[in-house]
PDB file of C-alpha atoms in Angstrom:
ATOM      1  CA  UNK E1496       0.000   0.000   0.000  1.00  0.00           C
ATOM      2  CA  UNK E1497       0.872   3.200  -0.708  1.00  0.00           C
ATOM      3  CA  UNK E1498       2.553   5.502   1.809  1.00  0.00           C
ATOM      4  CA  UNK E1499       1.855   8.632   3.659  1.00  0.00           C
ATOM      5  CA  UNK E1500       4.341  10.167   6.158  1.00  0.00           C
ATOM      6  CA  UNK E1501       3.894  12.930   8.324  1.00  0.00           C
ATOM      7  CA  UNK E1502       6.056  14.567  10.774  1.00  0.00           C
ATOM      8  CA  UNK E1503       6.528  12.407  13.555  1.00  0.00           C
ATOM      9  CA  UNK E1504       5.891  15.678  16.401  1.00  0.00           C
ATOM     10  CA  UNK E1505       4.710  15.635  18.913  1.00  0.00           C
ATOM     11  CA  UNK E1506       4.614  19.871  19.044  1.00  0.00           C
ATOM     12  CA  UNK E1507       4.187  21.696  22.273  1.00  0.00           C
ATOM     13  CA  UNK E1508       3.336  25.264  21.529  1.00  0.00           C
ATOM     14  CA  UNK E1509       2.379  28.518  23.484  1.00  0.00           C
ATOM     15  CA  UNK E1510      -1.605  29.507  22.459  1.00  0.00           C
ATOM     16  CA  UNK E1511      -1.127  32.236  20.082  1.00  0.00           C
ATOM     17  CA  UNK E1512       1.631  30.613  18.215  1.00  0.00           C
ATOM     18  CA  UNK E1513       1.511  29.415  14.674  1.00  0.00           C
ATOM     19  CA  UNK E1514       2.061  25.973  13.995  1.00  0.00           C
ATOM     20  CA  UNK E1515       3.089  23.895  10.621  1.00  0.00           C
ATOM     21  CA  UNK E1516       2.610  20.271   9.937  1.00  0.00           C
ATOM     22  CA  UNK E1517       4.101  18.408   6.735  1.00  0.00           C
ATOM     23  CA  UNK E1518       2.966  15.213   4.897  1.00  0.00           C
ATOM     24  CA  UNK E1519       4.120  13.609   1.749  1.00  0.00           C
ATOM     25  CA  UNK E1520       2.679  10.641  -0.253  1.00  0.00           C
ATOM     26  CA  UNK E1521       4.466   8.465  -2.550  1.00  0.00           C
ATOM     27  CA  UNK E1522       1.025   7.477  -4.529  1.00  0.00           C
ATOM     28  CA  UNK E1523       1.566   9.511  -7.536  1.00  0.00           C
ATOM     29  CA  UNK E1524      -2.140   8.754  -8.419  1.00  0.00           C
ATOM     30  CA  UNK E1525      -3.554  10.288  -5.131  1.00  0.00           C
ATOM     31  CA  UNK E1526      -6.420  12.470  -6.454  1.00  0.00           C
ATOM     32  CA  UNK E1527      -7.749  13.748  -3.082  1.00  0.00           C
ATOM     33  CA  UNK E1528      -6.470  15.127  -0.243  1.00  0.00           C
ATOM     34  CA  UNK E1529      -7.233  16.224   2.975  1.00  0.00           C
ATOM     35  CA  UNK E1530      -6.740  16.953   6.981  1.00  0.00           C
ATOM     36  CA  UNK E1531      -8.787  15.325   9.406  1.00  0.00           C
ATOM     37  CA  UNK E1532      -8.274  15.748  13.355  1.00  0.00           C
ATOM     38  CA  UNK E1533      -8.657  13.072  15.553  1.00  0.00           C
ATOM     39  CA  UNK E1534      -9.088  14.064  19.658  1.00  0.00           C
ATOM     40  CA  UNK E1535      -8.064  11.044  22.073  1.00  0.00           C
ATOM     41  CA  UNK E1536      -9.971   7.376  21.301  1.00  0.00           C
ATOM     42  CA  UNK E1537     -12.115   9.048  18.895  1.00  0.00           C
ATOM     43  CA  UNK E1538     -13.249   8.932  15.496  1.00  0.00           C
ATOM     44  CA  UNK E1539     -11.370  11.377  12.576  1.00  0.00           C
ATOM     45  CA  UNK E1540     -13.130  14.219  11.922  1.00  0.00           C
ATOM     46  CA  UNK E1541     -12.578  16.159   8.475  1.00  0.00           C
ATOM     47  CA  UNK E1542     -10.780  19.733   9.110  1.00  0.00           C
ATOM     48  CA  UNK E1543     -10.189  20.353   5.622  1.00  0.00           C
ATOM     49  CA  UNK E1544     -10.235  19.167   2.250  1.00  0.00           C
ATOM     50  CA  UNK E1545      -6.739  20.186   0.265  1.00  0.00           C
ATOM     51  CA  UNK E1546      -7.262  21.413  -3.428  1.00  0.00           C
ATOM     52  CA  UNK E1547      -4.471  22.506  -5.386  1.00  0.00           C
ATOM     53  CA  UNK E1548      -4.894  25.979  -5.511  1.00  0.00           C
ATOM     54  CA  UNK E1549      -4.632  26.253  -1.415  1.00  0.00           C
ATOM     55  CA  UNK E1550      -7.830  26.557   0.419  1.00  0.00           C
ATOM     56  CA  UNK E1551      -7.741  28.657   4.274  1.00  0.00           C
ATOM     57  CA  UNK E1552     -10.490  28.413   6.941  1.00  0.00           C
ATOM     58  CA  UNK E1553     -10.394  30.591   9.470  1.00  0.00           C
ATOM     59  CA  UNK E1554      -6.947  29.958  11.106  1.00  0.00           C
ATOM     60  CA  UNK E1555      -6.057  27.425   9.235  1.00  0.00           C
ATOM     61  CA  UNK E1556      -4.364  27.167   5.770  1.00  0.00           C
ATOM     62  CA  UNK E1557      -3.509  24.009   3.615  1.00  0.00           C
ATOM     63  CA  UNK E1558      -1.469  23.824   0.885  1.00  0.00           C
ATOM     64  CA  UNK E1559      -0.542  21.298  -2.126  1.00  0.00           C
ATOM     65  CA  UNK E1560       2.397  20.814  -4.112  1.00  0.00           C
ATOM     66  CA  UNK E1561       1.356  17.828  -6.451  1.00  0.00           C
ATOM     67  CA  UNK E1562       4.537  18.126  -8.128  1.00  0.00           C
ATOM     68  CA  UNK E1563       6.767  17.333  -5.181  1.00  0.00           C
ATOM     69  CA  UNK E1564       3.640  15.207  -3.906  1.00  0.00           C
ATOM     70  CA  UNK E1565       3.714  17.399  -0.112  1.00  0.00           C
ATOM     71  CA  UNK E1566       0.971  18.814   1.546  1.00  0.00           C
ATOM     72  CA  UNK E1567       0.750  21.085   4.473  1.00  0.00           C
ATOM     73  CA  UNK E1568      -1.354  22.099   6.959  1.00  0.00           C
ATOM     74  CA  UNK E1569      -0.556  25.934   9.119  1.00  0.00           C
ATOM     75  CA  UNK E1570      -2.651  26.976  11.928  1.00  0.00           C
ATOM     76  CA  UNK E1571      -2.501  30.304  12.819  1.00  0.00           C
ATOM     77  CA  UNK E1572      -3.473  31.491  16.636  1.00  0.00           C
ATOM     78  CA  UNK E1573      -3.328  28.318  18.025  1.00  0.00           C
ATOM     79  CA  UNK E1574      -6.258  27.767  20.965  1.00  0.00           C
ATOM     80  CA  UNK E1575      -6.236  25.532  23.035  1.00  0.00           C
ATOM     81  CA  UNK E1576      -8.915  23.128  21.819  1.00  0.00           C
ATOM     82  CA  UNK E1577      -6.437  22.163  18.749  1.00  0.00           C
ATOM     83  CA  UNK E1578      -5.163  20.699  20.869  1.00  0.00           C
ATOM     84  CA  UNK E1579      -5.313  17.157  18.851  1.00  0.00           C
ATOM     85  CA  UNK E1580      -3.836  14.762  16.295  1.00  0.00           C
ATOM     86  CA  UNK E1581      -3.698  15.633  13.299  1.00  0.00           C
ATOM     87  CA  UNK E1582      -3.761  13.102  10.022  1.00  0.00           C
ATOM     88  CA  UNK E1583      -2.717  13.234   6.187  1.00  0.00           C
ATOM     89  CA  UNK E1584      -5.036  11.452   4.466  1.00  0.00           C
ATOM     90  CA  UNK E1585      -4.779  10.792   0.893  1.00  0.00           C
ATOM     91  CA  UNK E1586      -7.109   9.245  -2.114  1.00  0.00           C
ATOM     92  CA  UNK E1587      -6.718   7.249  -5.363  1.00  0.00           C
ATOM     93  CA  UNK E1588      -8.248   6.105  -7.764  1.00  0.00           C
ATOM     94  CA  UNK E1589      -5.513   3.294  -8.266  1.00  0.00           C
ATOM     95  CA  UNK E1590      -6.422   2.055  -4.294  1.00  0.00           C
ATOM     96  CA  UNK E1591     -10.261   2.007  -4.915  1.00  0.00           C
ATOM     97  CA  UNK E1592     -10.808   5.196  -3.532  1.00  0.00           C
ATOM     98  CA  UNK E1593      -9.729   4.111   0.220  1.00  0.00           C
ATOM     99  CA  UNK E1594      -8.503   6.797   2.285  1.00  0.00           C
ATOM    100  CA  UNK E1595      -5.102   6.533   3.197  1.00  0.00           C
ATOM    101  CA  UNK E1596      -3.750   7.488   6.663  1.00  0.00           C
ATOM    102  CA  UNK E1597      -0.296   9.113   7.745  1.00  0.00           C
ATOM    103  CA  UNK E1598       0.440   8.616  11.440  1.00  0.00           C
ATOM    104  CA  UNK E1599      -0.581  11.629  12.754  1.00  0.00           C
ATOM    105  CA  UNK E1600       1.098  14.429  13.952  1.00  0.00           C
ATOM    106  CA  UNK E1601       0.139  14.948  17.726  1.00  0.00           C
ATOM    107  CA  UNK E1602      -0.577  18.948  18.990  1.00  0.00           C
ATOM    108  CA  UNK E1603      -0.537  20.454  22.496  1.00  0.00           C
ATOM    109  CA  UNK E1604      -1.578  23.859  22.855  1.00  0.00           C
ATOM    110  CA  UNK E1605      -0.339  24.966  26.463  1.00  0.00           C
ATOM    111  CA  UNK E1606      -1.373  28.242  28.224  1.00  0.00           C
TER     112      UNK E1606
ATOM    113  CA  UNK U1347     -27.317  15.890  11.023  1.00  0.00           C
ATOM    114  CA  UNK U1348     -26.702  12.572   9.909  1.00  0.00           C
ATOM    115  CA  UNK U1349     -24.055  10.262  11.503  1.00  0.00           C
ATOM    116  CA  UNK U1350     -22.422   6.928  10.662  1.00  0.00           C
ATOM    117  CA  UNK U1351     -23.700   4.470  13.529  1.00  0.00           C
ATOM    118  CA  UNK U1352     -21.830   1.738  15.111  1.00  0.00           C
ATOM    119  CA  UNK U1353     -22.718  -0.825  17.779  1.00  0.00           C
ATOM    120  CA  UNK U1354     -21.563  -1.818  20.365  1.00  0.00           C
ATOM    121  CA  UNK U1355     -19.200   0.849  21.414  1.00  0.00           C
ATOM    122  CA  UNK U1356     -16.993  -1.578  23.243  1.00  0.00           C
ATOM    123  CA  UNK U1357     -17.234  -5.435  22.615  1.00  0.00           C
ATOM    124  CA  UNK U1358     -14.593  -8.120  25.074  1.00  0.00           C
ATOM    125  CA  UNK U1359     -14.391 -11.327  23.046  1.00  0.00           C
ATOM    126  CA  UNK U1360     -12.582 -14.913  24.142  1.00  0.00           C
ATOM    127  CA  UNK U1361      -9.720 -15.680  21.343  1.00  0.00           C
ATOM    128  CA  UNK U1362     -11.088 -17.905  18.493  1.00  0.00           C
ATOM    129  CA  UNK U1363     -15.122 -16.500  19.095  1.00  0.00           C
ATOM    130  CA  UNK U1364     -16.328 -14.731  16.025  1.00  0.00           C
ATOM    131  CA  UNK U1365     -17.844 -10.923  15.993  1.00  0.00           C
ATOM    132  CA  UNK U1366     -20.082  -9.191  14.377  1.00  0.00           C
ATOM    133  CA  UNK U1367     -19.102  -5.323  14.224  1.00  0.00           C
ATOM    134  CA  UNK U1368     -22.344  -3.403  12.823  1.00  0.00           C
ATOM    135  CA  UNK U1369     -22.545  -0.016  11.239  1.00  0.00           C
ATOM    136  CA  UNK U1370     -25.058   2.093   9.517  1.00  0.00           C
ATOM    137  CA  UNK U1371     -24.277   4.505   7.289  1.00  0.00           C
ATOM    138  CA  UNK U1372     -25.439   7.413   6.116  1.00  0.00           C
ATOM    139  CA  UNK U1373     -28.759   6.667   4.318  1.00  0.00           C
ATOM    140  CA  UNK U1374     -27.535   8.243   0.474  1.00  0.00           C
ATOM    141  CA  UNK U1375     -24.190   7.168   0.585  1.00  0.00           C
ATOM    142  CA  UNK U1376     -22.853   4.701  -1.698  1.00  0.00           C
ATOM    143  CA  UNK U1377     -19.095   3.778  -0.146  1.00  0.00           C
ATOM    144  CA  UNK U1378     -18.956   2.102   2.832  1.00  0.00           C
ATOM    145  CA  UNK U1379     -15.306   1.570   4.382  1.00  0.00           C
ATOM    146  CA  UNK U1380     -13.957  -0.349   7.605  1.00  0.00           C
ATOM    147  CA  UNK U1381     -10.560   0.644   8.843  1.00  0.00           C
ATOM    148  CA  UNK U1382      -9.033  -0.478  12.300  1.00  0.00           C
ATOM    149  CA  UNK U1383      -6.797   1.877  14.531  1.00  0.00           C
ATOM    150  CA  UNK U1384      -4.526   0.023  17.071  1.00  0.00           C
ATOM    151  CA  UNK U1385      -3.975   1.922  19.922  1.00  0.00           C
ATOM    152  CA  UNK U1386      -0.960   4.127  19.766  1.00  0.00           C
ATOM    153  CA  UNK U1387      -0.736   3.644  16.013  1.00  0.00           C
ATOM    154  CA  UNK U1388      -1.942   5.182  12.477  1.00  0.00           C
ATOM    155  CA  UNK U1389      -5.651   4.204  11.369  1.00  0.00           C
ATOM    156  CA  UNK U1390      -5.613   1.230   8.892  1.00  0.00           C
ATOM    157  CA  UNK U1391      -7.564   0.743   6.020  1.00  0.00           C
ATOM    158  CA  UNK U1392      -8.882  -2.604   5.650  1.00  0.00           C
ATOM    159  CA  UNK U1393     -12.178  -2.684   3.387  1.00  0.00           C
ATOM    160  CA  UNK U1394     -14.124  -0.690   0.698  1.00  0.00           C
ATOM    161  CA  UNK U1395     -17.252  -1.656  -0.583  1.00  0.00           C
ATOM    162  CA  UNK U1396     -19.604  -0.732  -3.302  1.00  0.00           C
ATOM    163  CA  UNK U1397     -22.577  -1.822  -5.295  1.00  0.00           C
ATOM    164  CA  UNK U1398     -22.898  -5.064  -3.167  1.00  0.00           C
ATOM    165  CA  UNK U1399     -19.220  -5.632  -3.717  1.00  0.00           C
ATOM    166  CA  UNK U1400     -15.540  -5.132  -1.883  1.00  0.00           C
ATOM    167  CA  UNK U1401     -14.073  -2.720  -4.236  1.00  0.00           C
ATOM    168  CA  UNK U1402     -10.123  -2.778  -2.276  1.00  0.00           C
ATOM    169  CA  UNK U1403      -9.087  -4.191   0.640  1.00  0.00           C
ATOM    170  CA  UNK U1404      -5.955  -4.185   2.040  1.00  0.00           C
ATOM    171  CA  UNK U1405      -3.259  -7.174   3.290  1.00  0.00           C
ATOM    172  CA  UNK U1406      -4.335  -7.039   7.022  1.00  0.00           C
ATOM    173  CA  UNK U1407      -8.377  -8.071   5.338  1.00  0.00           C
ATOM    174  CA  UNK U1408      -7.623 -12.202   5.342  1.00  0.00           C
ATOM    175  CA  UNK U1409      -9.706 -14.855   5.180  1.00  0.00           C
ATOM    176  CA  UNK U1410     -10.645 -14.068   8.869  1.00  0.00           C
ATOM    177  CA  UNK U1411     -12.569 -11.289   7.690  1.00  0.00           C
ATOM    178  CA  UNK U1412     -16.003 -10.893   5.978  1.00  0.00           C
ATOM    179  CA  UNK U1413     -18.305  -7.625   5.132  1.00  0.00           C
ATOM    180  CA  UNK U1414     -22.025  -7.743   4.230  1.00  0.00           C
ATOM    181  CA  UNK U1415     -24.922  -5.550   3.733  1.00  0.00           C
ATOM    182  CA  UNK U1416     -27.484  -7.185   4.025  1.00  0.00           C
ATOM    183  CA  UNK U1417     -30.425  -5.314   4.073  1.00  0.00           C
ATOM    184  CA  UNK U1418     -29.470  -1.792   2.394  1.00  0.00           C
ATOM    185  CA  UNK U1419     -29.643  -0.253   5.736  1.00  0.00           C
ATOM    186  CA  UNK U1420     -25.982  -1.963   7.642  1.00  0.00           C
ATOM    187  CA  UNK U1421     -23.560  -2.819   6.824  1.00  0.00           C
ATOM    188  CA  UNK U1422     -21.362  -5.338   8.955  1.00  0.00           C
ATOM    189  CA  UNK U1423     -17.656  -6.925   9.698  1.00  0.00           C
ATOM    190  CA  UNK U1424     -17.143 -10.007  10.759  1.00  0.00           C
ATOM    191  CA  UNK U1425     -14.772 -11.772  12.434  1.00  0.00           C
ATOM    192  CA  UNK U1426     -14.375 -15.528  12.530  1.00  0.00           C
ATOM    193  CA  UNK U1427     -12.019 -16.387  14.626  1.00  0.00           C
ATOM    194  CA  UNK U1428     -11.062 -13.657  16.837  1.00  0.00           C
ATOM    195  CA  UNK U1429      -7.101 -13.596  17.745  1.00  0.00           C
ATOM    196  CA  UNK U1430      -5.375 -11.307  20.388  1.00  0.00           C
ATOM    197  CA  UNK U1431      -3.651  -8.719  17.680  1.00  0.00           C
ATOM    198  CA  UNK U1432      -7.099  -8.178  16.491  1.00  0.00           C
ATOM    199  CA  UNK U1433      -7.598  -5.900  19.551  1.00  0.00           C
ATOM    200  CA  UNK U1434      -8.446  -2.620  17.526  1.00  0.00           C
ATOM    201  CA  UNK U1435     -10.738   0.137  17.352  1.00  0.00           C
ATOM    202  CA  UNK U1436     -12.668  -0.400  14.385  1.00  0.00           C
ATOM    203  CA  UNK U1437     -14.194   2.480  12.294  1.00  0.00           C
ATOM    204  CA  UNK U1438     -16.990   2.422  10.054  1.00  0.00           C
ATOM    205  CA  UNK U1439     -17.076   4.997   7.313  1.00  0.00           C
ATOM    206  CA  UNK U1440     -19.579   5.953   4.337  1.00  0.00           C
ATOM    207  CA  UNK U1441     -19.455   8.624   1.386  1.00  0.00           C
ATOM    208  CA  UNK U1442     -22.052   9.116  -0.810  1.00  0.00           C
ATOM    209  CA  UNK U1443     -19.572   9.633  -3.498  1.00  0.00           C
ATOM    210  CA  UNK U1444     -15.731   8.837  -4.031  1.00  0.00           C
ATOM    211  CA  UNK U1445     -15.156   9.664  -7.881  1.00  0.00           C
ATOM    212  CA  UNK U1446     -15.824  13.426  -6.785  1.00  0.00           C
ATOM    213  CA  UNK U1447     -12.530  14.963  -5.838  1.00  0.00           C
ATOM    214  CA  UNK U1448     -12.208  15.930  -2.520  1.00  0.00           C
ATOM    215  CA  UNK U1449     -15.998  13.837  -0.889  1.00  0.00           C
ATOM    216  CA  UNK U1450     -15.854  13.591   2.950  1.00  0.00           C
ATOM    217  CA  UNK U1451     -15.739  10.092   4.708  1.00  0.00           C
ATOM    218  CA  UNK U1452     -17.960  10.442   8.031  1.00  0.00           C
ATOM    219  CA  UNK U1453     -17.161   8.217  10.457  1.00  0.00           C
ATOM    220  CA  UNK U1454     -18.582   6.563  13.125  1.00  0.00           C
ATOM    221  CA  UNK U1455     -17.918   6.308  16.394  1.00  0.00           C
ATOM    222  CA  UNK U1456     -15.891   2.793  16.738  1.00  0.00           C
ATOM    223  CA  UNK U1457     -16.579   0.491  18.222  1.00  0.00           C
ATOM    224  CA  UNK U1458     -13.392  -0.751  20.503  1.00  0.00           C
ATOM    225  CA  UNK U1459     -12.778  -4.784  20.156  1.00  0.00           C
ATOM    226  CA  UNK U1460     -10.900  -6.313  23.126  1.00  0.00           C
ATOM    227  CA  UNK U1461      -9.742  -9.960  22.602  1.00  0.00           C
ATOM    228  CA  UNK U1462      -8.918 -11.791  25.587  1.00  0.00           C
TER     229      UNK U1462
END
């Protein structure tokens, strides 16, 4: 299967700070990308969906470079309620459409 | 709003009994997915299915493992014969579309599967 890697964190930052998490894939086919956030023995949740133009929400910003097959994912003014996991997740058309997990890249926000 | 379904939340099973993890997706959707998360490590696909049919699974899906859905409404996993690394949290996700770029996958709850 197909990889996805994300930095392996964890990241302790100050509330207020801004924060930026890597991912790469290795399936050249990947079609769709996103973020989801997963909070302790829960299910993922979708943050964002990743299009190639770059796409913000609020604080946060995601990015794509299809070319060097990297994705990121910036939150600015970190609160404490990000405080969470959050997951690459990639999808292809070559893997039947499953979405494909990184590890997770764990986030406290301290006061 | 809708929500994916699962039951039991927490199921403690002898090694060698078989489960039955049940989900029920969201009532359009059309892909229904099963992935596992060990605790401590990344979320695992194991099963897609669509039109009545696995459309991928992955290496850790054996022999030991079966999906059905068998009346349009859930959709199931089974587990034959239960061994102790099958101690997971299992997912169930739907979609009501996956050839549209960028569809969310809702998931459900879990349902965590302790093998003892």
């Amino acid at each position: 299967r197909k990889e996805v890697e994300q930095d392996p964190g964890p990241f302790n930052v100050p509330e207020g700070a801004t924060v930026a998490f890597n991912c790469t894939y290795s399936n050249s086919a990947s079609q769709s990308f996103f973020w989801y956030r997963q909070d302790c023995r829960k299910e993922p949740k979708l943050l964002m969906s990743v299009y190639s133009s770059g796409n913000e929400d609020g604080r946060f910003t995601a990015q794509l470079n299809r070319a060097s097959q990297y994705i990121s994912l910036l939150i600015r003014d970190s609160k404490l309620s990000d405080s969470a996991t959050y997951l690459c997740v990639v999808s292809a058309s070559n893997s039947g459409y499953a979405l494909n997990f990184g590890k997770g890249t764990s986030l406290l926000v301290t006061p | 709003e809708p929500e994916v379904t699962q039951t039991p939340s927490h199921q403690v099973t002898q090694m060698g009994q078989e489960v039955i993890l049940r989900c029920v997706p969201i009532s359009n959707h059309l892909y229904f997915y099963w992935y596992r998360q060990i605790l401590g490590q990344k979320v695992e696909f194991l099963v897609s299915f669509y039109n009545n049919e696995i459309s991928e699974k992955s290496e850790i899906f054996d022999d030991q493992f079966s999906v059905e859905r068998p009346d349009g409404s859930n959709f199931t996993l089974k587990i034959r014969s239960t061994k102790l690394e099958d101690s997971a949290m299992y997912f169930c996700a739907s979609r009501w579309t996956a050839v549209v770029l960028n569809t969310e996958a809702f998931f459900g709850q879990g349902t965590r599967l302790t093998v003892v």
